[in-house]
């Protein structure tokens, strides 16, 4: 393989260890591989238990966004951390042979506390908490966060802790399993626990074919059943659900559990099917749990958490919506509507030396009026990576791009060939680019390619944050809404932020001018 495969991974010791396993296996097959560590919101937020964060995929969304933005080629995760629904365009490409699936209890001195009425057990997992309290209802569960080393140290240093619960695979892979450790054979693990998964872009067929060579079919079969069971119950890391599937003597065995958060209620299911006759196993087990009262339990869990509401001034696609942390109530609609103008043929009759395009809407307007062959542009200058991609896909090569119009204008002042540009813009375009160019004796021929109609809706008082993608979305928002003192504006770039600053006190700006990066900014704030 000619290209180097970039492996995205969390930068914790365990995540890096798992990524290195994948790296080693790929290198053994003769491929060039490099690790790209990325810190996730789950690693950054250490003062809350995972179930209070209420986020499915807290350890994976940052890497999803990095992959969709083209910063990495594949990502390595603990399968139990991966949501059952992946964003559109990302697929499971391989799952490695499974390690120890069990949860492990690490105690300080002796196991005598198990027979005591009062004891303190440390875990940040709601699933472990619920199962422990179901078995030991008088014990107390306290949160413990951080990587494996940190949690082992906290257990040792926190005087009133009697024990803590870990994933056996994690402490085993890092060779940190102490002598005072015992596997909890009675505790049903998380779906996918003990398995390492690799995800890739669906369109990257070459990389997916390579990853298929390291895929373990037995692990894939078992974890797929577990994750389907989890998905059908609509659970994640914020719901107390356990699932374990294994193959023995040509039979598939399944154990599942759903509990109330305090462990007082429990519904279990067991099923055995012949290998090859197991395709409805997950559905049957999930339906059984639902019929035995599981729906009421799940409804009560979801009702107990009232999400923060954020509003996007651009309609989300389904895969964009799935990228948003699930502790947020998300609504979206288009606050601006675009209508394409009819352009006269003489606009592009002769070749144009310098063309400026600052949005994908301008690209669409051009292509609705002319064929790509008619667009004889010598030098094309763009704003935004997405606009650049669309131009290069449908019109031609882009000579230079910048994240906003002001920076593009400053670049053109220094490096433009000639003294004239043709600017395909909206009727509501900002003044920065033409003003800077004309002040520097560069003629700007403006072509109004499309019109922007402001079309905001009145938002509910519960909305705490608004996502903006252009100055016009801010202007549209203000036509129908007032800004409360604590409302946050999440902006796609500097130009949008400048408009938002006229109305908002709290402004956040995405690192990269994409919808996905704005979503990541929101995720990092609401953790």
JSON list of N, CA, C and O in Angstrom, two decimals, residues 154-209:
[
{"chain": "A", "resi": 154, "resn": "UNK", "atom": "N", "xyz": [-5.95, 6.11, 43.12]},
{"chain": "A", "resi": 154, "resn": "UNK", "atom": "CA", "xyz": [-7.03, 6.68, 43.93]},
{"chain": "A", "resi": 154, "resn": "UNK", "atom": "C", "xyz": [-7.58, 5.66, 44.92]},
{"chain": "A", "resi": 154, "resn": "UNK", "atom": "O", "xyz": [-7.91, 5.98, 46.06]},
{"chain": "A", "resi": 155, "resn": "UNK", "atom": "N", "xyz": [-7.69, 4.42, 44.46]},
{"chain": "A", "resi": 155, "resn": "UNK", "atom": "CA", "xyz": [-8.16, 3.35, 45.35]},
{"chain": "A", "resi": 155, "resn": "UNK", "atom": "C", "xyz": [-7.21, 3.22, 46.54]},
{"chain": "A", "resi": 155, "resn": "UNK", "atom": "O", "xyz": [-7.65, 3.10, 47.69]},
{"chain": "A", "resi": 156, "resn": "UNK", "atom": "N", "xyz": [-5.93, 3.23, 46.27]},
{"chain": "A", "resi": 156, "resn": "UNK", "atom": "CA", "xyz": [-4.94, 3.07, 47.33]},
{"chain": "A", "resi": 156, "resn": "UNK", "atom": "C", "xyz": [-4.94, 4.26, 48.29]},
{"chain": "A", "resi": 156, "resn": "UNK", "atom": "O", "xyz": [-4.81, 4.10, 49.52]},
{"chain": "A", "resi": 157, "resn": "UNK", "atom": "N", "xyz": [-5.12, 5.47, 47.74]},
{"chain": "A", "resi": 157, "resn": "UNK", "atom": "CA", "xyz": [-4.99, 6.67, 48.56]},
{"chain": "A", "resi": 157, "resn": "UNK", "atom": "C", "xyz": [-6.28, 7.09, 49.26]},
{"chain": "A", "resi": 157, "resn": "UNK", "atom": "O", "xyz": [-6.22, 7.85, 50.24]},
{"chain": "A", "resi": 158, "resn": "UNK", "atom": "N", "xyz": [-7.42, 6.64, 48.79]},
{"chain": "A", "resi": 158, "resn": "UNK", "atom": "CA", "xyz": [-8.69, 7.05, 49.39]},
{"chain": "A", "resi": 158, "resn": "UNK", "atom": "C", "xyz": [-9.03, 6.09, 50.52]},
{"chain": "A", "resi": 158, "resn": "UNK", "atom": "O", "xyz": [-9.39, 4.93, 50.30]},
{"chain": "A", "resi": 159, "resn": "UNK", "atom": "N", "xyz": [-8.92, 6.59, 51.73]},
{"chain": "A", "resi": 159, "resn": "UNK", "atom": "CA", "xyz": [-8.97, 5.73, 52.92]},
{"chain": "A", "resi": 159, "resn": "UNK", "atom": "C", "xyz": [-10.27, 4.96, 53.04]},
{"chain": "A", "resi": 159, "resn": "UNK", "atom": "O", "xyz": [-10.27, 3.78, 53.43]},
{"chain": "A", "resi": 160, "resn": "UNK", "atom": "N", "xyz": [-11.41, 5.58, 52.71]},
{"chain": "A", "resi": 160, "resn": "UNK", "atom": "CA", "xyz": [-12.69, 4.91, 52.97]},
{"chain": "A", "resi": 160, "resn": "UNK", "atom": "C", "xyz": [-13.12, 3.99, 51.82]},
{"chain": "A", "resi": 160, "resn": "UNK", "atom": "O", "xyz": [-14.14, 3.31, 51.93]},
{"chain": "A", "resi": 161, "resn": "UNK", "atom": "N", "xyz": [-12.35, 3.93, 50.73]},
{"chain": "A", "resi": 161, "resn": "UNK", "atom": "CA", "xyz": [-12.67, 2.98, 49.66]},
{"chain": "A", "resi": 161, "resn": "UNK", "atom": "C", "xyz": [-12.27, 1.57, 50.11]},
{"chain": "A", "resi": 161, "resn": "UNK", "atom": "O", "xyz": [-11.15, 1.33, 50.55]},
{"chain": "A", "resi": 162, "resn": "UNK", "atom": "N", "xyz": [-13.21, 0.63, 49.94]},
{"chain": "A", "resi": 162, "resn": "UNK", "atom": "CA", "xyz": [-12.89, -0.77, 50.20]},
{"chain": "A", "resi": 162, "resn": "UNK", "atom": "C", "xyz": [-12.42, -1.49, 48.95]},
{"chain": "A", "resi": 162, "resn": "UNK", "atom": "O", "xyz": [-11.58, -2.41, 49.03]},
{"chain": "A", "resi": 163, "resn": "UNK", "atom": "N", "xyz": [-12.95, -1.08, 47.79]},
{"chain": "A", "resi": 163, "resn": "UNK", "atom": "CA", "xyz": [-12.59, -1.75, 46.53]},
{"chain": "A", "resi": 163, "resn": "UNK", "atom": "C", "xyz": [-13.03, -0.88, 45.36]},
{"chain": "A", "resi": 163, "resn": "UNK", "atom": "O", "xyz": [-13.80, 0.07, 45.52]},
{"chain": "A", "resi": 164, "resn": "UNK", "atom": "N", "xyz": [-12.55, -1.23, 44.18]},
{"chain": "A", "resi": 164, "resn": "UNK", "atom": "CA", "xyz": [-12.97, -0.56, 42.95]},
{"chain": "A", "resi": 164, "resn": "UNK", "atom": "C", "xyz": [-13.14, -1.61, 41.87]},
{"chain": "A", "resi": 164, "resn": "UNK", "atom": "O", "xyz": [-12.54, -2.69, 41.92]},
{"chain": "A", "resi": 165, "resn": "UNK", "atom": "N", "xyz": [-13.97, -1.30, 40.88]},
{"chain": "A", "resi": 165, "resn": "UNK", "atom": "CA", "xyz": [-14.25, -2.26, 39.80]},
{"chain": "A", "resi": 165, "resn": "UNK", "atom": "C", "xyz": [-13.60, -1.78, 38.51]},
{"chain": "A", "resi": 165, "resn": "UNK", "atom": "O", "xyz": [-13.72, -0.61, 38.13]},
{"chain": "A", "resi": 166, "resn": "UNK", "atom": "N", "xyz": [-12.92, -2.69, 37.83]},
{"chain": "A", "resi": 166, "resn": "UNK", "atom": "CA", "xyz": [-12.22, -2.40, 36.58]},
{"chain": "A", "resi": 166, "resn": "UNK", "atom": "C", "xyz": [-12.65, -3.42, 35.52]},
{"chain": "A", "resi": 166, "resn": "UNK", "atom": "O", "xyz": [-13.15, -4.50, 35.85]},
{"chain": "A", "resi": 167, "resn": "UNK", "atom": "N", "xyz": [-12.38, -3.09, 34.26]},
{"chain": "A", "resi": 167, "resn": "UNK", "atom": "CA", "xyz": [-12.50, -4.08, 33.19]},
{"chain": "A", "resi": 167, "resn": "UNK", "atom": "C", "xyz": [-11.26, -4.97, 33.24]},
{"chain": "A", "resi": 167, "resn": "UNK", "atom": "O", "xyz": [-10.13, -4.48, 33.25]},
{"chain": "A", "resi": 168, "resn": "UNK", "atom": "N", "xyz": [-11.47, -6.27, 33.31]},
{"chain": "A", "resi": 168, "resn": "UNK", "atom": "CA", "xyz": [-10.34, -7.19, 33.41]},
{"chain": "A", "resi": 168, "resn": "UNK", "atom": "C", "xyz": [-9.38, -7.04, 32.24]},
{"chain": "A", "resi": 168, "resn": "UNK", "atom": "O", "xyz": [-8.16, -7.13, 32.40]},
{"chain": "A", "resi": 169, "resn": "UNK", "atom": "N", "xyz": [-9.92, -6.80, 31.04]},
{"chain": "A", "resi": 169, "resn": "UNK", "atom": "CA", "xyz": [-9.07, -6.67, 29.86]},
{"chain": "A", "resi": 169, "resn": "UNK", "atom": "C", "xyz": [-8.13, -5.49, 29.98]},
{"chain": "A", "resi": 169, "resn": "UNK", "atom": "O", "xyz": [-6.96, -5.56, 29.60]},
{"chain": "A", "resi": 170, "resn": "UNK", "atom": "N", "xyz": [-8.61, -4.38, 30.54]},
{"chain": "A", "resi": 170, "resn": "UNK", "atom": "CA", "xyz": [-7.80, -3.18, 30.66]},
{"chain": "A", "resi": 170, "resn": "UNK", "atom": "C", "xyz": [-6.61, -3.35, 31.58]},
{"chain": "A", "resi": 170, "resn": "UNK", "atom": "O", "xyz": [-5.46, -3.08, 31.19]},
{"chain": "A", "resi": 171, "resn": "UNK", "atom": "N", "xyz": [-6.86, -3.83, 32.79]},
{"chain": "A", "resi": 171, "resn": "UNK", "atom": "CA", "xyz": [-5.74, -3.98, 33.73]},
{"chain": "A", "resi": 171, "resn": "UNK", "atom": "C", "xyz": [-4.83, -5.13, 33.31]},
{"chain": "A", "resi": 171, "resn": "UNK", "atom": "O", "xyz": [-3.64, -5.13, 33.62]},
{"chain": "A", "resi": 172, "resn": "UNK", "atom": "N", "xyz": [-5.40, -6.09, 32.57]},
{"chain": "A", "resi": 172, "resn": "UNK", "atom": "CA", "xyz": [-4.57, -7.19, 32.08]},
{"chain": "A", "resi": 172, "resn": "UNK", "atom": "C", "xyz": [-3.64, -6.76, 30.97]},
{"chain": "A", "resi": 172, "resn": "UNK", "atom": "O", "xyz": [-2.46, -7.11, 30.96]},
{"chain": "A", "resi": 173, "resn": "UNK", "atom": "N", "xyz": [-4.16, -5.97, 30.02]},
{"chain": "A", "resi": 173, "resn": "UNK", "atom": "CA", "xyz": [-3.33, -5.54, 28.89]},
{"chain": "A", "resi": 173, "resn": "UNK", "atom": "C", "xyz": [-2.18, -4.66, 29.35]},
{"chain": "A", "resi": 173, "resn": "UNK", "atom": "O", "xyz": [-1.11, -4.66, 28.75]},
{"chain": "A", "resi": 174, "resn": "UNK", "atom": "N", "xyz": [-2.41, -3.88, 30.38]},
{"chain": "A", "resi": 174, "resn": "UNK", "atom": "CA", "xyz": [-1.36, -3.01, 30.90]},
{"chain": "A", "resi": 174, "resn": "UNK", "atom": "C", "xyz": [-0.49, -3.69, 31.95]},
{"chain": "A", "resi": 174, "resn": "UNK", "atom": "O", "xyz": [0.39, -3.06, 32.53]},
{"chain": "A", "resi": 175, "resn": "UNK", "atom": "N", "xyz": [-0.78, -4.97, 32.20]},
{"chain": "A", "resi": 175, "resn": "UNK", "atom": "CA", "xyz": [-0.02, -5.75, 33.20]},
{"chain": "A", "resi": 175, "resn": "UNK", "atom": "C", "xyz": [-0.05, -5.07, 34.57]},
{"chain": "A", "resi": 175, "resn": "UNK", "atom": "O", "xyz": [0.95, -5.00, 35.27]},
{"chain": "A", "resi": 176, "resn": "UNK", "atom": "N", "xyz": [-1.22, -4.58, 34.94]},
{"chain": "A", "resi": 176, "resn": "UNK", "atom": "CA", "xyz": [-1.37, -3.88, 36.22]},
{"chain": "A", "resi": 176, "resn": "UNK", "atom": "C", "xyz": [-2.29, -4.64, 37.19]},
{"chain": "A", "resi": 176, "resn": "UNK", "atom": "O", "xyz": [-2.64, -4.10, 38.24]},
{"chain": "A", "resi": 177, "resn": "UNK", "atom": "N", "xyz": [-2.67, -5.86, 36.83]},
{"chain": "A", "resi": 177, "resn": "UNK", "atom": "CA", "xyz": [-3.60, -6.59, 37.68]},
{"chain": "A", "resi": 177, "resn": "UNK", "atom": "C", "xyz": [-2.90, -6.95, 39.01]},
{"chain": "A", "resi": 177, "resn": "UNK", "atom": "O", "xyz": [-1.92, -7.72, 39.03]},
{"chain": "A", "resi": 178, "resn": "UNK", "atom": "N", "xyz": [-3.40, -6.43, 40.13]},
{"chain": "A", "resi": 178, "resn": "UNK", "atom": "CA", "xyz": [-2.77, -6.72, 41.42]},
{"chain": "A", "resi": 178, "resn": "UNK", "atom": "C", "xyz": [-3.19, -8.09, 41.94]},
{"chain": "A", "resi": 178, "resn": "UNK", "atom": "O", "xyz": [-4.13, -8.72, 41.43]},
{"chain": "A", "resi": 179, "resn": "UNK", "atom": "N", "xyz": [-2.51, -8.55, 42.97]},
{"chain": "A", "resi": 179, "resn": "UNK", "atom": "CA", "xyz": [-2.87, -9.85, 43.57]},
{"chain": "A", "resi": 179, "resn": "UNK", "atom": "C", "xyz": [-4.24, -9.78, 44.24]},
{"chain": "A", "resi": 179, "resn": "UNK", "atom": "O", "xyz": [-4.92, -10.80, 44.34]},
{"chain": "A", "resi": 180, "resn": "UNK", "atom": "N", "xyz": [-4.61, -8.60, 44.71]},
{"chain": "A", "resi": 180, "resn": "UNK", "atom": "CA", "xyz": [-5.91, -8.44, 45.38]},
{"chain": "A", "resi": 180, "resn": "UNK", "atom": "C", "xyz": [-6.99, -8.14, 44.34]},
{"chain": "A", "resi": 180, "resn": "UNK", "atom": "O", "xyz": [-7.72, -7.14, 44.45]},
{"chain": "A", "resi": 181, "resn": "UNK", "atom": "N", "xyz": [-7.11, -8.99, 43.35]},
{"chain": "A", "resi": 181, "resn": "UNK", "atom": "CA", "xyz": [-8.09, -8.81, 42.28]},
{"chain": "A", "resi": 181, "resn": "UNK", "atom": "C", "xyz": [-8.82, -10.11, 42.04]},
{"chain": "A", "resi": 181, "resn": "UNK", "atom": "O", "xyz": [-8.21, -11.18, 42.06]},
{"chain": "A", "resi": 182, "resn": "UNK", "atom": "N", "xyz": [-10.13, -10.03, 41.81]},
{"chain": "A", "resi": 182, "resn": "UNK", "atom": "CA", "xyz": [-10.92, -11.22, 41.54]},
{"chain": "A", "resi": 182, "resn": "UNK", "atom": "C", "xyz": [-11.96, -10.88, 40.48]},
{"chain": "A", "resi": 182, "resn": "UNK", "atom": "O", "xyz": [-12.61, -9.82, 40.52]},
{"chain": "A", "resi": 183, "resn": "UNK", "atom": "N", "xyz": [-12.10, -11.76, 39.49]},
{"chain": "A", "resi": 183, "resn": "UNK", "atom": "CA", "xyz": [-13.10, -11.53, 38.45]},
{"chain": "A", "resi": 183, "resn": "UNK", "atom": "C", "xyz": [-14.51, -11.71, 39.01]},
{"chain": "A", "resi": 183, "resn": "UNK", "atom": "O", "xyz": [-14.76, -12.62, 39.81]},
{"chain": "A", "resi": 184, "resn": "UNK", "atom": "N", "xyz": [-15.43, -10.85, 38.58]},
{"chain": "A", "resi": 184, "resn": "UNK", "atom": "CA", "xyz": [-16.83, -10.91, 39.03]},
{"chain": "A", "resi": 184, "resn": "UNK", "atom": "C", "xyz": [-17.62, -11.72, 37.99]},
{"chain": "A", "resi": 184, "resn": "UNK", "atom": "O", "xyz": [-18.21, -11.17, 37.07]},
{"chain": "A", "resi": 185, "resn": "UNK", "atom": "N", "xyz": [-17.60, -13.04, 38.17]},
{"chain": "A", "resi": 185, "resn": "UNK", "atom": "CA", "xyz": [-18.25, -13.92, 37.20]},
{"chain": "A", "resi": 185, "resn": "UNK", "atom": "C", "xyz": [-19.76, -13.71, 37.15]},
{"chain": "A", "resi": 185, "resn": "UNK", "atom": "O", "xyz": [-20.39, -13.99, 36.12]},
{"chain": "A", "resi": 186, "resn": "UNK", "atom": "N", "xyz": [-20.33, -13.19, 38.23]},
{"chain": "A", "resi": 186, "resn": "UNK", "atom": "CA", "xyz": [-21.78, -12.99, 38.28]},
{"chain": "A", "resi": 186, "resn": "UNK", "atom": "C", "xyz": [-22.22, -11.69, 37.61]},
{"chain": "A", "resi": 186, "resn": "UNK", "atom": "O", "xyz": [-23.40, -11.51, 37.30]},
{"chain": "A", "resi": 187, "resn": "UNK", "atom": "N", "xyz": [-21.30, -10.76, 37.40]},
{"chain": "A", "resi": 187, "resn": "UNK", "atom": "CA", "xyz": [-21.64, -9.46, 36.82]},
{"chain": "A", "resi": 187, "resn": "UNK", "atom": "C", "xyz": [-21.59, -9.54, 35.30]},
{"chain": "A", "resi": 187, "resn": "UNK", "atom": "O", "xyz": [-20.59, -9.92, 34.72]},
{"chain": "A", "resi": 188, "resn": "UNK", "atom": "N", "xyz": [-22.70, -9.18, 34.65]},
{"chain": "A", "resi": 188, "resn": "UNK", "atom": "CA", "xyz": [-22.76, -9.22, 33.19]},
{"chain": "A", "resi": 188, "resn": "UNK", "atom": "C", "xyz": [-22.07, -7.98, 32.64]},
{"chain": "A", "resi": 188, "resn": "UNK", "atom": "O", "xyz": [-22.41, -6.86, 33.00]},
{"chain": "A", "resi": 189, "resn": "UNK", "atom": "N", "xyz": [-21.09, -8.16, 31.77]},
{"chain": "A", "resi": 189, "resn": "UNK", "atom": "CA", "xyz": [-20.30, -7.02, 31.29]},
{"chain": "A", "resi": 189, "resn": "UNK", "atom": "C", "xyz": [-21.06, -6.15, 30.29]},
{"chain": "A", "resi": 189, "resn": "UNK", "atom": "O", "xyz": [-22.18, -6.46, 29.89]},
{"chain": "A", "resi": 190, "resn": "UNK", "atom": "N", "xyz": [-20.41, -5.07, 29.90]},
{"chain": "A", "resi": 190, "resn": "UNK", "atom": "CA", "xyz": [-20.97, -4.20, 28.86]},
{"chain": "A", "resi": 190, "resn": "UNK", "atom": "C", "xyz": [-20.89, -4.88, 27.51]},
{"chain": "A", "resi": 190, "resn": "UNK", "atom": "O", "xyz": [-20.00, -5.71, 27.26]},
{"chain": "A", "resi": 191, "resn": "UNK", "atom": "N", "xyz": [-21.81, -4.56, 26.61]},
{"chain": "A", "resi": 191, "resn": "UNK", "atom": "CA", "xyz": [-21.76, -5.09, 25.25]},
{"chain": "A", "resi": 191, "resn": "UNK", "atom": "C", "xyz": [-20.42, -4.73, 24.62]},
{"chain": "A", "resi": 191, "resn": "UNK", "atom": "O", "xyz": [-20.01, -3.58, 24.64]},
{"chain": "A", "resi": 192, "resn": "UNK", "atom": "N", "xyz": [-19.74, -5.73, 24.08]},
{"chain": "A", "resi": 192, "resn": "UNK", "atom": "CA", "xyz": [-18.46, -5.49, 23.42]},
{"chain": "A", "resi": 192, "resn": "UNK", "atom": "C", "xyz": [-17.27, -5.42, 24.34]},
{"chain": "A", "resi": 192, "resn": "UNK", "atom": "O", "xyz": [-16.15, -5.19, 23.89]},
{"chain": "A", "resi": 193, "resn": "UNK", "atom": "N", "xyz": [-17.46, -5.62, 25.66]},
{"chain": "A", "resi": 193, "resn": "UNK", "atom": "CA", "xyz": [-16.35, -5.48, 26.60]},
{"chain": "A", "resi": 193, "resn": "UNK", "atom": "C", "xyz": [-15.25, -6.50, 26.29]},
{"chain": "A", "resi": 193, "resn": "UNK", "atom": "O", "xyz": [-15.52, -7.66, 25.95]},
{"chain": "A", "resi": 194, "resn": "UNK", "atom": "N", "xyz": [-14.00, -6.06, 26.38]},
{"chain": "A", "resi": 194, "resn": "UNK", "atom": "CA", "xyz": [-12.87, -6.93, 26.11]},
{"chain": "A", "resi": 194, "resn": "UNK", "atom": "C", "xyz": [-12.45, -6.98, 24.66]},
{"chain": "A", "resi": 194, "resn": "UNK", "atom": "O", "xyz": [-11.44, -7.60, 24.32]},
{"chain": "A", "resi": 195, "resn": "UNK", "atom": "N", "xyz": [-13.19, -6.30, 23.77]},
{"chain": "A", "resi": 195, "resn": "UNK", "atom": "CA", "xyz": [-12.89, -6.34, 22.34]},
{"chain": "A", "resi": 195, "resn": "UNK", "atom": "C", "xyz": [-12.35, -4.99, 21.87]},
{"chain": "A", "resi": 195, "resn": "UNK", "atom": "O", "xyz": [-12.79, -3.94, 22.33]},
{"chain": "A", "resi": 196, "resn": "UNK", "atom": "N", "xyz": [-11.41, -5.04, 20.95]},
{"chain": "A", "resi": 196, "resn": "UNK", "atom": "CA", "xyz": [-10.84, -3.85, 20.32]},
{"chain": "A", "resi": 196, "resn": "UNK", "atom": "C", "xyz": [-11.41, -3.74, 18.91]},
{"chain": "A", "resi": 196, "resn": "UNK", "atom": "O", "xyz": [-11.37, -4.71, 18.15]},
{"chain": "A", "resi": 197, "resn": "UNK", "atom": "N", "xyz": [-11.93, -2.57, 18.58]},
{"chain": "A", "resi": 197, "resn": "UNK", "atom": "CA", "xyz": [-12.56, -2.38, 17.27]},
{"chain": "A", "resi": 197, "resn": "UNK", "atom": "C", "xyz": [-11.81, -1.31, 16.48]},
{"chain": "A", "resi": 197, "resn": "UNK", "atom": "O", "xyz": [-11.24, -0.37, 17.06]},
{"chain": "A", "resi": 198, "resn": "UNK", "atom": "N", "xyz": [-11.83, -1.46, 15.17]},
{"chain": "A", "resi": 198, "resn": "UNK", "atom": "CA", "xyz": [-11.25, -0.46, 14.27]},
{"chain": "A", "resi": 198, "resn": "UNK", "atom": "C", "xyz": [-12.36, 0.02, 13.34]},
{"chain": "A", "resi": 198, "resn": "UNK", "atom": "O", "xyz": [-13.05, -0.79, 12.72]},
{"chain": "A", "resi": 199, "resn": "UNK", "atom": "N", "xyz": [-12.53, 1.34, 13.26]},
{"chain": "A", "resi": 199, "resn": "UNK", "atom": "CA", "xyz": [-13.53, 1.91, 12.36]},
{"chain": "A", "resi": 199, "resn": "UNK", "atom": "C", "xyz": [-12.81, 2.69, 11.25]},
{"chain": "A", "resi": 199, "resn": "UNK", "atom": "O", "xyz": [-11.70, 3.18, 11.43]},
{"chain": "A", "resi": 200, "resn": "UNK", "atom": "N", "xyz": [-13.49, 2.81, 10.11]},
{"chain": "A", "resi": 200, "resn": "UNK", "atom": "CA", "xyz": [-12.91, 3.49, 8.95]},
{"chain": "A", "resi": 200, "resn": "UNK", "atom": "C", "xyz": [-14.01, 4.17, 8.17]},
{"chain": "A", "resi": 200, "resn": "UNK", "atom": "O", "xyz": [-15.20, 3.98, 8.43]},
{"chain": "A", "resi": 201, "resn": "UNK", "atom": "N", "xyz": [-13.61, 4.98, 7.20]},
{"chain": "A", "resi": 201, "resn": "UNK", "atom": "CA", "xyz": [-14.59, 5.61, 6.32]},
{"chain": "A", "resi": 201, "resn": "UNK", "atom": "C", "xyz": [-15.16, 4.57, 5.38]},
{"chain": "A", "resi": 201, "resn": "UNK", "atom": "O", "xyz": [-14.43, 3.76, 4.79]},
{"chain": "A", "resi": 202, "resn": "UNK", "atom": "N", "xyz": [-16.47, 4.58, 5.21]},
{"chain": "A", "resi": 202, "resn": "UNK", "atom": "CA", "xyz": [-17.13, 3.60, 4.35]},
{"chain": "A", "resi": 202, "resn": "UNK", "atom": "C", "xyz": [-16.61, 3.66, 2.92]},
{"chain": "A", "resi": 202, "resn": "UNK", "atom": "O", "xyz": [-16.48, 2.64, 2.25]},
{"chain": "A", "resi": 203, "resn": "UNK", "atom": "N", "xyz": [-16.29, 4.87, 2.45]},
{"chain": "A", "resi": 203, "resn": "UNK", "atom": "CA", "xyz": [-15.86, 5.03, 1.07]},
{"chain": "A", "resi": 203, "resn": "UNK", "atom": "C", "xyz": [-14.42, 4.58, 0.83]},
{"chain": "A", "resi": 203, "resn": "UNK", "atom": "O", "xyz": [-14.00, 4.39, -0.31]},
{"chain": "A", "resi": 204, "resn": "UNK", "atom": "N", "xyz": [-13.66, 4.36, 1.91]},
{"chain": "A", "resi": 204, "resn": "UNK", "atom": "CA", "xyz": [-12.25, 3.97, 1.78]},
{"chain": "A", "resi": 204, "resn": "UNK", "atom": "C", "xyz": [-12.14, 2.45, 1.65]},
{"chain": "A", "resi": 204, "resn": "UNK", "atom": "O", "xyz": [-11.76, 1.74, 2.58]},
{"chain": "A", "resi": 205, "resn": "UNK", "atom": "N", "xyz": [-12.47, 1.94, 0.49]},
{"chain": "A", "resi": 205, "resn": "UNK", "atom": "CA", "xyz": [-12.54, 0.49, 0.28]},
{"chain": "A", "resi": 205, "resn": "UNK", "atom": "C", "xyz": [-11.17, -0.16, 0.42]},
{"chain": "A", "resi": 205, "resn": "UNK", "atom": "O", "xyz": [-11.07, -1.30, 0.90]},
{"chain": "A", "resi": 206, "resn": "UNK", "atom": "N", "xyz": [-10.12, 0.52, 0.02]},
{"chain": "A", "resi": 206, "resn": "UNK", "atom": "CA", "xyz": [-8.78, -0.06, 0.09]},
{"chain": "A", "resi": 206, "resn": "UNK", "atom": "C", "xyz": [-8.38, -0.33, 1.53]},
{"chain": "A", "resi": 206, "resn": "UNK", "atom": "O", "xyz": [-7.91, -1.42, 1.88]},
{"chain": "A", "resi": 207, "resn": "UNK", "atom": "N", "xyz": [-8.59, 0.66, 2.40]},
{"chain": "A", "resi": 207, "resn": "UNK", "atom": "CA", "xyz": [-8.24, 0.49, 3.81]},
{"chain": "A", "resi": 207, "resn": "UNK", "atom": "C", "xyz": [-9.12, -0.56, 4.47]},
{"chain": "A", "resi": 207, "resn": "UNK", "atom": "O", "xyz": [-8.65, -1.38, 5.27]},
{"chain": "A", "resi": 208, "resn": "UNK", "atom": "N", "xyz": [-10.41, -0.57, 4.14]},
{"chain": "A", "resi": 208, "resn": "UNK", "atom": "CA", "xyz": [-11.32, -1.55, 4.73]},
{"chain": "A", "resi": 208, "resn": "UNK", "atom": "C", "xyz": [-10.92, -2.97, 4.34]},
{"chain": "A", "resi": 208, "resn": "UNK", "atom": "O", "xyz": [-11.03, -3.90, 5.16]},
{"chain": "A", "resi": 209, "resn": "UNK", "atom": "N", "xyz": [-10.47, -3.15, 3.13]},
{"chain": "A", "resi": 209, "resn": "UNK", "atom": "CA", "xyz": [-10.04, -4.49, 2.69]},
{"chain": "A", "resi": 209, "resn": "UNK", "atom": "C", "xyz": [-8.82, -4.94, 3.49]},
{"chain": "A", "resi": 209, "resn": "UNK", "atom": "O", "xyz": [-8.71, -6.13, 3.85]}
]
